[in-house]
Short mmCIF file of C-alpha atoms in Angstrom, two decimals:
data_model
loop_
_atom_site.label_atom_id
_atom_site.label_comp_id
_atom_site.label_asym_id
_atom_site.label_seq_id
_atom_site.Cartn_x
_atom_site.Cartn_y
_atom_site.Cartn_z
CA UNK A 1 31.16 -18.90 8.76
CA UNK A 2 32.12 -15.51 10.17
CA UNK A 3 32.49 -12.66 7.75
CA UNK A 4 35.13 -9.97 7.97
CA UNK A 5 33.94 -6.36 8.43
CA UNK A 6 34.63 -5.68 4.74
CA UNK A 7 32.55 -8.68 3.71
CA UNK A 8 29.69 -7.60 5.96
CA UNK A 9 29.73 -4.10 4.42
CA UNK A 10 29.85 -5.55 0.91
CA UNK A 11 26.95 -7.88 1.69
CA UNK A 12 24.96 -4.96 3.11
CA UNK A 13 25.67 -2.82 0.02
CA UNK A 14 24.62 -5.67 -2.28
CA UNK A 15 21.35 -6.15 -0.39
CA UNK A 16 20.62 -2.41 -0.47
CA UNK A 17 21.37 -2.37 -4.22
CA UNK A 18 18.99 -5.28 -4.79
CA UNK A 19 16.32 -3.54 -2.71
CA UNK A 20 16.86 -0.30 -4.67
CA UNK A 21 16.48 -2.21 -7.93
CA UNK A 22 13.30 -3.81 -6.63
CA UNK A 23 11.93 -0.41 -5.56
CA UNK A 24 12.66 1.08 -9.00
CA UNK A 25 11.04 -1.87 -10.78
CA UNK A 26 7.99 -1.59 -8.52
CA UNK A 27 7.83 2.13 -9.33
CA UNK A 28 7.92 1.40 -13.06
CA UNK A 29 5.30 -1.33 -12.74
CA UNK A 30 3.14 1.06 -10.73
CA UNK A 31 3.41 3.67 -13.49
CA UNK A 32 2.07 1.08 -15.94
CA UNK A 33 -0.98 0.25 -13.81
CA UNK A 34 -4.00 2.26 -14.92
CA UNK A 35 -4.79 3.40 -11.39
CA UNK A 36 -7.89 5.43 -12.11
CA UNK A 37 -8.90 7.41 -9.08
CA UNK A 38 -10.47 10.77 -8.73
CA UNK A 39 -7.36 12.07 -6.96
CA UNK A 40 -4.75 13.12 -9.54
CA UNK A 41 -1.23 12.24 -8.51
CA UNK A 42 -2.32 9.55 -6.05
CA UNK A 43 -0.33 6.33 -6.42
CA UNK A 44 -0.17 3.05 -4.56
CA UNK A 45 3.44 3.60 -3.50
CA UNK A 46 4.63 0.06 -4.19
CA UNK A 47 8.29 1.09 -3.92
CA UNK A 48 7.63 2.33 -0.40
CA UNK A 49 7.09 -1.27 0.71
CA UNK A 50 10.79 -1.78 0.12
CA UNK A 51 11.71 1.55 1.76
CA UNK A 52 9.84 0.80 5.00
CA UNK A 53 11.28 -2.71 5.05
CA UNK A 54 14.82 -1.35 4.65
CA UNK A 55 14.22 1.23 7.38
CA UNK A 56 13.14 -1.46 9.84
CA UNK A 57 15.68 -4.10 8.81
CA UNK A 58 18.76 -1.97 8.13
CA UNK A 59 18.24 1.39 9.78
CA UNK A 60 18.12 5.01 8.74
CA UNK A 61 21.40 5.40 6.88
CA UNK A 62 20.78 2.49 4.55
CA UNK A 63 17.12 3.38 4.04
CA UNK A 64 18.11 6.95 3.14
CA UNK A 65 20.63 5.61 0.61
CA UNK A 66 17.90 3.40 -0.82
CA UNK A 67 15.50 6.36 -1.09
CA UNK A 68 18.12 8.47 -2.89
CA UNK A 69 18.88 5.72 -5.40
CA UNK A 70 15.18 4.92 -5.92
CA UNK A 71 14.19 8.56 -6.37
CA UNK A 72 17.01 9.38 -8.78
CA UNK A 73 16.58 6.32 -10.97
CA UNK A 74 12.79 6.42 -11.03
CA UNK A 75 12.80 10.13 -11.88
CA UNK A 76 15.36 9.64 -14.66
CA UNK A 77 13.38 6.76 -16.15
CA UNK A 78 9.83 8.08 -15.75
CA UNK A 79 9.83 11.78 -15.17
CA UNK A 80 11.07 15.30 -15.47
CA UNK A 81 12.77 17.75 -13.13
CA UNK A 82 9.47 18.72 -11.50
CA UNK A 83 8.70 15.02 -10.99
CA UNK A 84 12.10 14.67 -9.35
CA UNK A 85 11.45 17.68 -7.12
CA UNK A 86 8.06 16.32 -6.05
CA UNK A 87 9.55 12.87 -5.43
CA UNK A 88 12.52 14.15 -3.43
CA UNK A 89 10.49 16.39 -1.12
CA UNK A 90 7.84 13.73 -0.66
CA UNK A 91 10.35 10.94 -0.05
CA UNK A 92 12.47 12.93 2.38
CA UNK A 93 9.43 14.13 4.33
CA UNK A 94 8.14 10.59 4.56
CA UNK A 95 11.54 9.19 5.49
CA UNK A 96 12.15 11.70 8.27
CA UNK A 97 8.84 11.04 9.97
CA UNK A 98 9.03 7.26 9.59
CA UNK A 99 12.64 7.23 10.80
CA UNK A 100 11.70 9.09 13.99
CA UNK A 101 8.74 6.78 14.54
CA UNK A 102 10.75 3.59 13.98
CA UNK A 103 13.78 4.78 15.93
CA UNK A 104 12.12 6.36 18.94
CA UNK A 105 8.48 5.24 19.05
CA UNK A 106 8.42 1.76 17.52
CA UNK A 107 6.75 0.24 20.57
CA UNK A 108 3.88 2.73 20.26
CA UNK A 109 3.12 2.36 16.55
CA UNK A 110 2.52 -0.57 14.23
CA UNK A 111 4.01 -0.77 10.74
CA UNK A 112 0.59 0.21 9.46
CA UNK A 113 0.54 3.42 11.51
CA UNK A 114 4.16 4.25 10.62
CA UNK A 115 3.36 3.70 6.96
CA UNK A 116 0.18 5.83 7.12
CA UNK A 117 2.16 8.66 8.75
CA UNK A 118 4.80 8.26 6.02
CA UNK A 119 2.14 8.37 3.30
CA UNK A 120 0.66 11.55 4.73
CA UNK A 121 4.10 13.15 5.12
CA UNK A 122 4.94 12.18 1.53
CA UNK A 123 1.82 13.94 0.28
CA UNK A 124 2.60 17.03 2.38
CA UNK A 125 6.12 17.11 0.92
CA UNK A 126 4.71 16.85 -2.59
CA UNK A 127 2.24 19.66 -1.91
CA UNK A 128 5.11 21.80 -0.65
CA UNK A 129 7.01 21.07 -3.87
CA UNK A 130 3.93 21.92 -5.94
CA UNK A 131 3.52 25.15 -4.00
CA UNK A 132 7.14 26.08 -4.75
CA UNK A 133 6.91 25.15 -8.45
CA UNK A 134 3.55 26.85 -8.99
CA UNK A 135 4.32 29.79 -6.74
CA UNK A 136 1.04 29.57 -4.86
CA UNK A 137 -0.25 28.15 -1.61
CA UNK A 138 -3.70 27.56 -3.11
CA UNK A 139 -2.56 24.06 -3.97
CA UNK A 140 -3.09 23.17 -0.29
CA UNK A 141 -6.85 23.12 -0.91
CA UNK A 142 -6.06 19.72 -2.38
CA UNK A 143 -4.76 18.51 1.02
CA UNK A 144 -7.89 16.70 2.32
CA UNK A 145 -8.00 14.51 -0.78
CA UNK A 146 -4.31 13.68 -0.54
CA UNK A 147 -4.68 12.91 3.18
CA UNK A 148 -7.32 10.31 2.34
CA UNK A 149 -5.08 8.86 -0.35
CA UNK A 150 -2.13 8.84 2.07
CA UNK A 151 -4.12 6.90 4.65
CA UNK A 152 -5.39 4.36 2.11
CA UNK A 153 -2.04 3.74 0.45
CA UNK A 154 -0.26 3.84 3.82
CA UNK A 155 -2.46 1.01 5.10
CA UNK A 156 -1.67 -1.05 2.01
CA UNK A 157 2.09 -0.36 2.16
CA UNK A 158 2.19 -1.01 5.92
CA UNK A 159 0.44 -4.37 5.60
CA UNK A 160 2.68 -5.43 2.73
CA UNK A 161 5.82 -4.26 4.58
CA UNK A 162 4.80 -6.12 7.72
CA UNK A 163 4.33 -9.31 5.70
CA UNK A 164 7.67 -8.86 3.91
CA UNK A 165 9.55 -8.16 7.15
CA UNK A 166 8.06 -11.21 8.83
CA UNK A 167 9.02 -13.34 5.81
CA UNK A 168 12.58 -12.00 5.81
CA UNK A 169 12.80 -12.67 9.52
CA UNK A 170 11.84 -16.32 8.95
CA UNK A 171 14.52 -16.62 6.26
CA UNK A 172 17.11 -15.44 8.79
CA UNK A 173 19.23 -13.74 6.14
CA UNK A 174 19.80 -10.86 8.52
CA UNK A 175 18.58 -9.76 11.91
CA UNK A 176 15.39 -7.75 11.78
CA UNK A 177 15.76 -4.81 14.16
CA UNK A 178 12.11 -4.46 15.11
CA UNK A 179 9.95 -7.45 14.20
CA UNK A 180 6.27 -6.85 14.91
CA UNK A 181 3.24 -8.98 14.44
#
């Protein structure tokens, strides 16, 4: 059955809405996990599994919409304005780098590497936000610890995203733009 352009757009919007809901729920679940590490502010980034999947499967525009919805809702539910500021700068930094890597360099980098780069960019964006909020650049002394956390969580998110993308590809619900693995 062929769908009209309006039906295709509606289907796409519904899928993005479902993915945004999933990303928000994963963010809430993640906040409930007692993730005790010696690096304050480090998180697993479970919602980023959905973001990277959307970027690969749907492209930049839809992934950016997903990030905006996820960041707004998660910040309203779990945080404050400073949490929102940290989340926005981290998410946009991560998105921009991952978008460039997926769009222009996807043959050079695996999902794991794209995700690690996104995790590092997210932490850099958050440090920039912290620097702005606190009015000091001394916060960047924290960078080596956040780089390690970004690599570790990026590897996890990349592996999970790769598995999810391969599973979605087998379901044939939509064409995966860049299936790897």
